[in-house]
Coordinates of C-alpha atoms in Angstrom, one line a residue:
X1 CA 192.0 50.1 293.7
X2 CA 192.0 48.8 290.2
X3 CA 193.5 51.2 287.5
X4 CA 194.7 50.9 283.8
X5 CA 198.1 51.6 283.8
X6 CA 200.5 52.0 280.8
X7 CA 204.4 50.9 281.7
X8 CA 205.9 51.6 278.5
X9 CA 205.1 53.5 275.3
X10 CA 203.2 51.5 273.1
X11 CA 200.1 50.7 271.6
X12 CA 196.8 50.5 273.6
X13 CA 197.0 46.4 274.0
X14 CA 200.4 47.4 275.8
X15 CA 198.3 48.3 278.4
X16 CA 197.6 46.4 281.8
X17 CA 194.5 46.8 284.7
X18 CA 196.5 46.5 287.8
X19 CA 196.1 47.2 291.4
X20 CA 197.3 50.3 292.9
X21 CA 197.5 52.1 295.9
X22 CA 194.5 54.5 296.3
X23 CA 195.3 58.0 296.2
X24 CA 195.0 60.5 298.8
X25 CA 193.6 64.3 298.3
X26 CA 196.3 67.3 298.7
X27 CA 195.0 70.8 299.5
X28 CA 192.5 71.7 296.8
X29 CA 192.0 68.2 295.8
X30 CA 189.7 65.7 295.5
X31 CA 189.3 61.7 295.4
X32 CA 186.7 60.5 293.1
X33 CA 184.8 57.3 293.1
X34 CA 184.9 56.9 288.9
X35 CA 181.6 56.3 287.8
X36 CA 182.2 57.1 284.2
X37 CA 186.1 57.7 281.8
X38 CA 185.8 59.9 278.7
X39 CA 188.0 58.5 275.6
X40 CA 189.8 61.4 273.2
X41 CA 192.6 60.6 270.8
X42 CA 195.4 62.2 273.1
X43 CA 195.0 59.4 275.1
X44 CA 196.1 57.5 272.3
X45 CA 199.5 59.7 271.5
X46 CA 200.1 59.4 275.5
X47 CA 200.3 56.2 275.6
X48 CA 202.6 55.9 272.6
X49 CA 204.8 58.2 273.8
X50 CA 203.9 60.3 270.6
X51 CA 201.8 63.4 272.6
X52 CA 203.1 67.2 272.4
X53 CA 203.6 67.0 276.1
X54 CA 205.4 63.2 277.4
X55 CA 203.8 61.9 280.5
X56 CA 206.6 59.6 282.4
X57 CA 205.8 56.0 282.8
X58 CA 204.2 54.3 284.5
X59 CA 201.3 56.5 284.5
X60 CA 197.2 55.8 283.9
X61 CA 195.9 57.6 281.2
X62 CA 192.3 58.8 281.0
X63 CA 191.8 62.9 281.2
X64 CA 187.9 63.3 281.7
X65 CA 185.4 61.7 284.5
X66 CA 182.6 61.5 286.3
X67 CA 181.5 60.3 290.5
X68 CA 181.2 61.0 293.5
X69 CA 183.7 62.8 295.8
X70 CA 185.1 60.4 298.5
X71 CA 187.6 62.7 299.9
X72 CA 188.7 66.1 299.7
X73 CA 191.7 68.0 300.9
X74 CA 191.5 71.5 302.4
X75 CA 190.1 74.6 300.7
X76 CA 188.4 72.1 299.0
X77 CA 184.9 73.7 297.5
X78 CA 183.0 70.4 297.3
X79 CA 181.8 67.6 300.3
X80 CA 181.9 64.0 299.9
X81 CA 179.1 62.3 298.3
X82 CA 179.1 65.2 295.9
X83 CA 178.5 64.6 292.1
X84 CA 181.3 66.0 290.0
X85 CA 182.8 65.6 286.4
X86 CA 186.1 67.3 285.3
X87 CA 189.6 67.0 283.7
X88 CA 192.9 66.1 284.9
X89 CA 195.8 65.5 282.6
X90 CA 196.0 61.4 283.1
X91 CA 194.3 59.3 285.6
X92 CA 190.6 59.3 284.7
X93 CA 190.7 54.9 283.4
X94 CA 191.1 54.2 287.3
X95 CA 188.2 52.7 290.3
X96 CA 189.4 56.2 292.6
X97 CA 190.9 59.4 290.8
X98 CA 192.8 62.4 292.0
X99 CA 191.0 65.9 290.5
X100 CA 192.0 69.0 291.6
X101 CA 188.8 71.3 292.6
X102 CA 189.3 74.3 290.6
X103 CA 188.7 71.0 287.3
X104 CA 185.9 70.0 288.8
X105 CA 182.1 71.1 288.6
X106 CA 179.0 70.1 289.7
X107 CA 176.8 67.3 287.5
X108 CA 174.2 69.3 286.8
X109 CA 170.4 67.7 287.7
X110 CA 169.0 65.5 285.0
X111 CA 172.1 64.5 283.7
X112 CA 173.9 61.0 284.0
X113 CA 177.7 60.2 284.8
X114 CA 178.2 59.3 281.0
X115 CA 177.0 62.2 279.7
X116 CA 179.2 64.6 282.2
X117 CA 182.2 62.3 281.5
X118 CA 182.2 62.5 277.8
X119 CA 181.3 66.7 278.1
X120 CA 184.2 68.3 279.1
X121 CA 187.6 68.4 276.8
X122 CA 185.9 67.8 273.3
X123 CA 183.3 70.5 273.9
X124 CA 185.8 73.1 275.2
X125 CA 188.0 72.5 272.4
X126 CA 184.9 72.8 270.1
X127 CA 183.1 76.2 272.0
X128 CA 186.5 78.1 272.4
X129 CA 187.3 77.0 268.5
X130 CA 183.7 78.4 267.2
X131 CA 182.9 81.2 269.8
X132 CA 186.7 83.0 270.4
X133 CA 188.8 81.7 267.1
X134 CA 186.3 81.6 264.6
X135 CA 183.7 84.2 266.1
X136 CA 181.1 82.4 264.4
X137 CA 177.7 84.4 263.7
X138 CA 174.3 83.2 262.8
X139 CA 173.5 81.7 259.7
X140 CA 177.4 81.3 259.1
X141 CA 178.5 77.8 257.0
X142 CA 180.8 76.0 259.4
X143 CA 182.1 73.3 257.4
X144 CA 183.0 70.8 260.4
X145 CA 185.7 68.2 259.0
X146 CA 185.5 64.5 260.8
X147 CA 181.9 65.7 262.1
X148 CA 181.1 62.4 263.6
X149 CA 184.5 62.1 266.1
X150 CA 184.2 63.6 269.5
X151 CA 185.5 67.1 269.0
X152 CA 183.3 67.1 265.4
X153 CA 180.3 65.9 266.8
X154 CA 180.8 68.9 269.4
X155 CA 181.6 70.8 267.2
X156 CA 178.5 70.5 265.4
X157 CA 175.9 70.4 268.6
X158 CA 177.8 73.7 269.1
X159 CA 177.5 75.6 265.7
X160 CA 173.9 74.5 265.9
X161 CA 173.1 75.8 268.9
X162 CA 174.7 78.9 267.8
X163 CA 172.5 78.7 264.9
X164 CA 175.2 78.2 262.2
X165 CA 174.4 76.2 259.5
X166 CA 177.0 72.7 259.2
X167 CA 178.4 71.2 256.6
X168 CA 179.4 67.8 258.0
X169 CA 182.0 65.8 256.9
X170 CA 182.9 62.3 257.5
X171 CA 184.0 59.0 256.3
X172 CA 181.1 56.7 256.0
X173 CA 177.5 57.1 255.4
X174 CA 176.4 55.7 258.8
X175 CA 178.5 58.6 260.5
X176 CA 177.1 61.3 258.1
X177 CA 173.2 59.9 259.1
X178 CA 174.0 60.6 262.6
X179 CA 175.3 63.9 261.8
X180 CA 172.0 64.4 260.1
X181 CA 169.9 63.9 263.4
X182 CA 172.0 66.1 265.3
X183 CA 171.3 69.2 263.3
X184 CA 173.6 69.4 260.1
X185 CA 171.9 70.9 256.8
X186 CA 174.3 69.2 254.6
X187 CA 176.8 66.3 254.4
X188 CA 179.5 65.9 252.6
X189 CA 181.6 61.6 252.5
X190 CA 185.1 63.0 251.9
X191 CA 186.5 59.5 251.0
X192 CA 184.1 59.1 248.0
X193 CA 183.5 63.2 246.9
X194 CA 185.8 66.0 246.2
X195 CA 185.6 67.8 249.0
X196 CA 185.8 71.5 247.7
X197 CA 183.6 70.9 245.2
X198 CA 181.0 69.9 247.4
X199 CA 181.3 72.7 249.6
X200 CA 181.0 75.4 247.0
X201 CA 177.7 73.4 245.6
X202 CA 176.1 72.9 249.0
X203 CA 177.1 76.4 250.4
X204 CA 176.6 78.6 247.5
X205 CA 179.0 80.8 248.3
X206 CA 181.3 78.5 250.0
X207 CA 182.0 78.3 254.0
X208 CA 182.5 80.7 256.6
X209 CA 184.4 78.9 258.9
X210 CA 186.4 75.3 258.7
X211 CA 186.9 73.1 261.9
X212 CA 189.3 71.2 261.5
X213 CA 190.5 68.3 264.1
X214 CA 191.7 65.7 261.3
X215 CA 194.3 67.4 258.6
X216 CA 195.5 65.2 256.7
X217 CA 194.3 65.5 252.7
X218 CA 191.2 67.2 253.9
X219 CA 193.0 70.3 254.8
X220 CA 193.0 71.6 251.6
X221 CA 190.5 70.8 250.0
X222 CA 188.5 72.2 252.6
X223 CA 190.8 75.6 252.9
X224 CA 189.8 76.0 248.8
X225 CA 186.3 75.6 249.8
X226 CA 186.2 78.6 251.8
X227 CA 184.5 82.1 250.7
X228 CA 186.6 84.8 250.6
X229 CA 187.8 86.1 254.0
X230 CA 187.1 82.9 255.9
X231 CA 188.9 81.8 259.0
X232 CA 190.3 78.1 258.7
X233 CA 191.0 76.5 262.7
X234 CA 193.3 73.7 263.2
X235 CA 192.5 71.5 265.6
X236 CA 194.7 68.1 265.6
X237 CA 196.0 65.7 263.3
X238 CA 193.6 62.8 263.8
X239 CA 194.3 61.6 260.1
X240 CA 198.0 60.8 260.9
X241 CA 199.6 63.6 258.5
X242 CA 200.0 67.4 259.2
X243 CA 199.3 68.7 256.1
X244 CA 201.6 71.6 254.1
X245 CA 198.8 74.5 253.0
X246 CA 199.5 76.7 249.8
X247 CA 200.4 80.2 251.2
X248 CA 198.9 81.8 248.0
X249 CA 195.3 80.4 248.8
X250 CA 195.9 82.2 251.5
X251 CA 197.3 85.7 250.3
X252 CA 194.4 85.1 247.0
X253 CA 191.3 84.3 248.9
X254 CA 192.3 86.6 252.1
X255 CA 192.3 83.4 254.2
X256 CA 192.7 83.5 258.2
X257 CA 194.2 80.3 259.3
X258 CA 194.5 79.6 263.1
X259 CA 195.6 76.7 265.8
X260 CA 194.0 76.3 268.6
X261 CA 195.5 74.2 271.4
X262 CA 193.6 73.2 274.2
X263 CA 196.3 72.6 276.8
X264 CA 197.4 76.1 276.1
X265 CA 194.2 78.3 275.6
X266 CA 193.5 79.1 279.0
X267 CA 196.8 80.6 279.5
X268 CA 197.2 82.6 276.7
X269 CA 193.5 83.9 276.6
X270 CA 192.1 83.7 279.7
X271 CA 189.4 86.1 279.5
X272 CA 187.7 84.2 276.3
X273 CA 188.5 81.1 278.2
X274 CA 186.3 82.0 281.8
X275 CA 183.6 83.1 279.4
X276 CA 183.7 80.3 277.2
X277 CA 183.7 78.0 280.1
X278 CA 181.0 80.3 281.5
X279 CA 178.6 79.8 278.9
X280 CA 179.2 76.2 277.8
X281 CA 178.9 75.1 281.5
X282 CA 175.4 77.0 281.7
X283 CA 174.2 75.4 278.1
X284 CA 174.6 71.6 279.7
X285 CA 173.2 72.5 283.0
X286 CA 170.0 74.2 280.8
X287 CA 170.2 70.7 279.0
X288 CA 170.8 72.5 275.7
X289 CA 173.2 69.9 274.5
X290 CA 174.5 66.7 275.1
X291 CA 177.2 64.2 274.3
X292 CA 176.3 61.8 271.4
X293 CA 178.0 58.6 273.0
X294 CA 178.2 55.9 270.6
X295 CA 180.1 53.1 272.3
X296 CA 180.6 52.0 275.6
X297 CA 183.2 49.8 277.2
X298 CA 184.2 48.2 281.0
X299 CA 187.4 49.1 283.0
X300 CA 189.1 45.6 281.8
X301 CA 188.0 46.8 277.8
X302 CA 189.3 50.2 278.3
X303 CA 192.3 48.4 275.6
X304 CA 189.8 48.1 273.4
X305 CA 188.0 51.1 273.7
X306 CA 191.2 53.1 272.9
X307 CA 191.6 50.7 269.6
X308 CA 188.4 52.1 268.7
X309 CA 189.4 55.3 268.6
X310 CA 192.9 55.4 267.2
X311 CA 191.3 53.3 264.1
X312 CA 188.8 56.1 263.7
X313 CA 185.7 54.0 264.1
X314 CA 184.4 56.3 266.6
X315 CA 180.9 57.7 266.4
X316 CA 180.5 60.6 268.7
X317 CA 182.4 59.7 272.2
X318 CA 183.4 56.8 273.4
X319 CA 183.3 56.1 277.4
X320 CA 184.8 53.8 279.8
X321 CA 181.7 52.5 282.5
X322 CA 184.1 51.9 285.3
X323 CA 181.3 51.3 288.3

């Protein structure tokens, strides 16, 4: 089979497509044909070497996907010829992937292999953020900080659907109109307005809950934006810098400041997390929301593709077509 492999730690045009042996399904396991690869900007720090976690090289990166099952290995829940979607930690930017069973679910009817692809990590991270960090409520102001990435753009379909009203916030003016049709009552550019400002003026009272997956100088400015007694959820570091927050905004204004880590949630709360996953899984199969995909790429582009996303020009997901 074909795969994307990365041989050394380096930038995304380090990258080669190569042929590999194809893999073969342990107990609980299952080969999938890859119809569809999800991008997210972990892939990027793999691949650099620069994650929280190092995968060895060589190694194929890629952590969400979508096909049919071709194989499974015993006390394996699903038959071949089964459509599934799912996570794995690498492996997804390949022709045949390994998935184990218990990361794999059905793709529900009416919706296509890009859509299940680009579903799963951004939209977990997003849901678990709003619904068990946060405890968002209705008619809350969720100020959602680089709105138009994957994890914002979920972030957003989610707060809508859970009838919060969002505060985008993005970069560029075509990214903020998007976030406009997918349900945010107010935008904010942070490159061309102060941020904090803005968020009092559009919010009245200022924001409820910050989600933020991009740090950087934003941080702040959206943590002063906050009402008193609102919760403030770090996400990642998309902008390049972890920023250093004030302590006394925090003591003044009665501040909440969380992390949540997706790798890790599960484990640490895995009540919230079966629920979470519980109820997300049932709003896609209801067709409640779904993925804004905003670029697509081939198997051979997959380089590109992850270019695209490390230089932030990503609008919604982006997703590798591999068949």
């Amino acid at each position: 089979m074909r795969a994307v492999v990365c041989r050394s730690y380096g930038p995304p045009e380090d990258l080669v497509l190569d042929d590999v042996a194809d893999p073969t399904p342990g107990p609980g396991q299952l080969v999938v044909r890859v119809r569809a690869a999800a991008v997210n900007f972990p892939d990027v720090l793999l691949i650099a070497g620069k994650y929280q976690v190092k995968i060895p090289v060589p190694f194929t990166p890629g952590s969400e996907l979508a096909g049919e099952v071709l194989a499974v290995g015993t006390s394996a829940r699903f038959q071949p010829g089964d459509r599934v979607f799912g996570t794995t930690p690498t492996g997804a930017f390949a022709e045949l992937a390994l998935l184990d069973a218990h990361a794999a679910a059905p793709v529900p009817d009416g919706a296509d292999f890009a859509s299940a692809a680009a579903f799963g990590v951004t939209y977990r991270t997003a849901y678990h953020a709003l619904r068990s960090v946060a405890q968002v409520g209705d008619g809350d102001w969720v100020v959602v900080l680089g709105a138009a990435g994957g994890v914002g753009q979920a972030a957003l379909d989610l707060a809508v659907a859970m009838k919060a009203r969002v505060l985008a916030a993005a970069s560029t003016e075509e990214k903020l109109d998007v976030c406009r049709q997918r349900g945010a009552q107010a935008a904010v550019d942070y490159e061309r307005e102060d941020l904090k400002s803005r968020i009092r003026e559009l919010t009245d009272v200022g924001a409820h809950v910050v989600v933020d997956p991009v740090g950087g100088p934003y941080a702040e400015q959206a943590l002063r934006g906050l009402a008193r007694g609102g919760v403030f959820v770090t996400l990642g570091y998309a902008a390049g810098a972890i920023p250093a927050i004030p302590l006394n905004l925090v003591l003044l204004k009665d501040i909440t400041i969380r992390g949540m880590e997706i790798r890790t949630f599960t484990a640490d709360h895995p009540d919230e997390a079966a629920r979470d996953m519980a109820e997300l899984h049932q709003m896609f199969a209801d067709g409640l929301i779904r993925p804004y995909i905003g670029a697509r790429f081939g198997l051979s582009d997959t380089a590109t593709a992850l270019r695209h996303v490390a230089e932030r020009k990503a609008i919604g997901k982006v997703v590798i077509d591999v068949a």
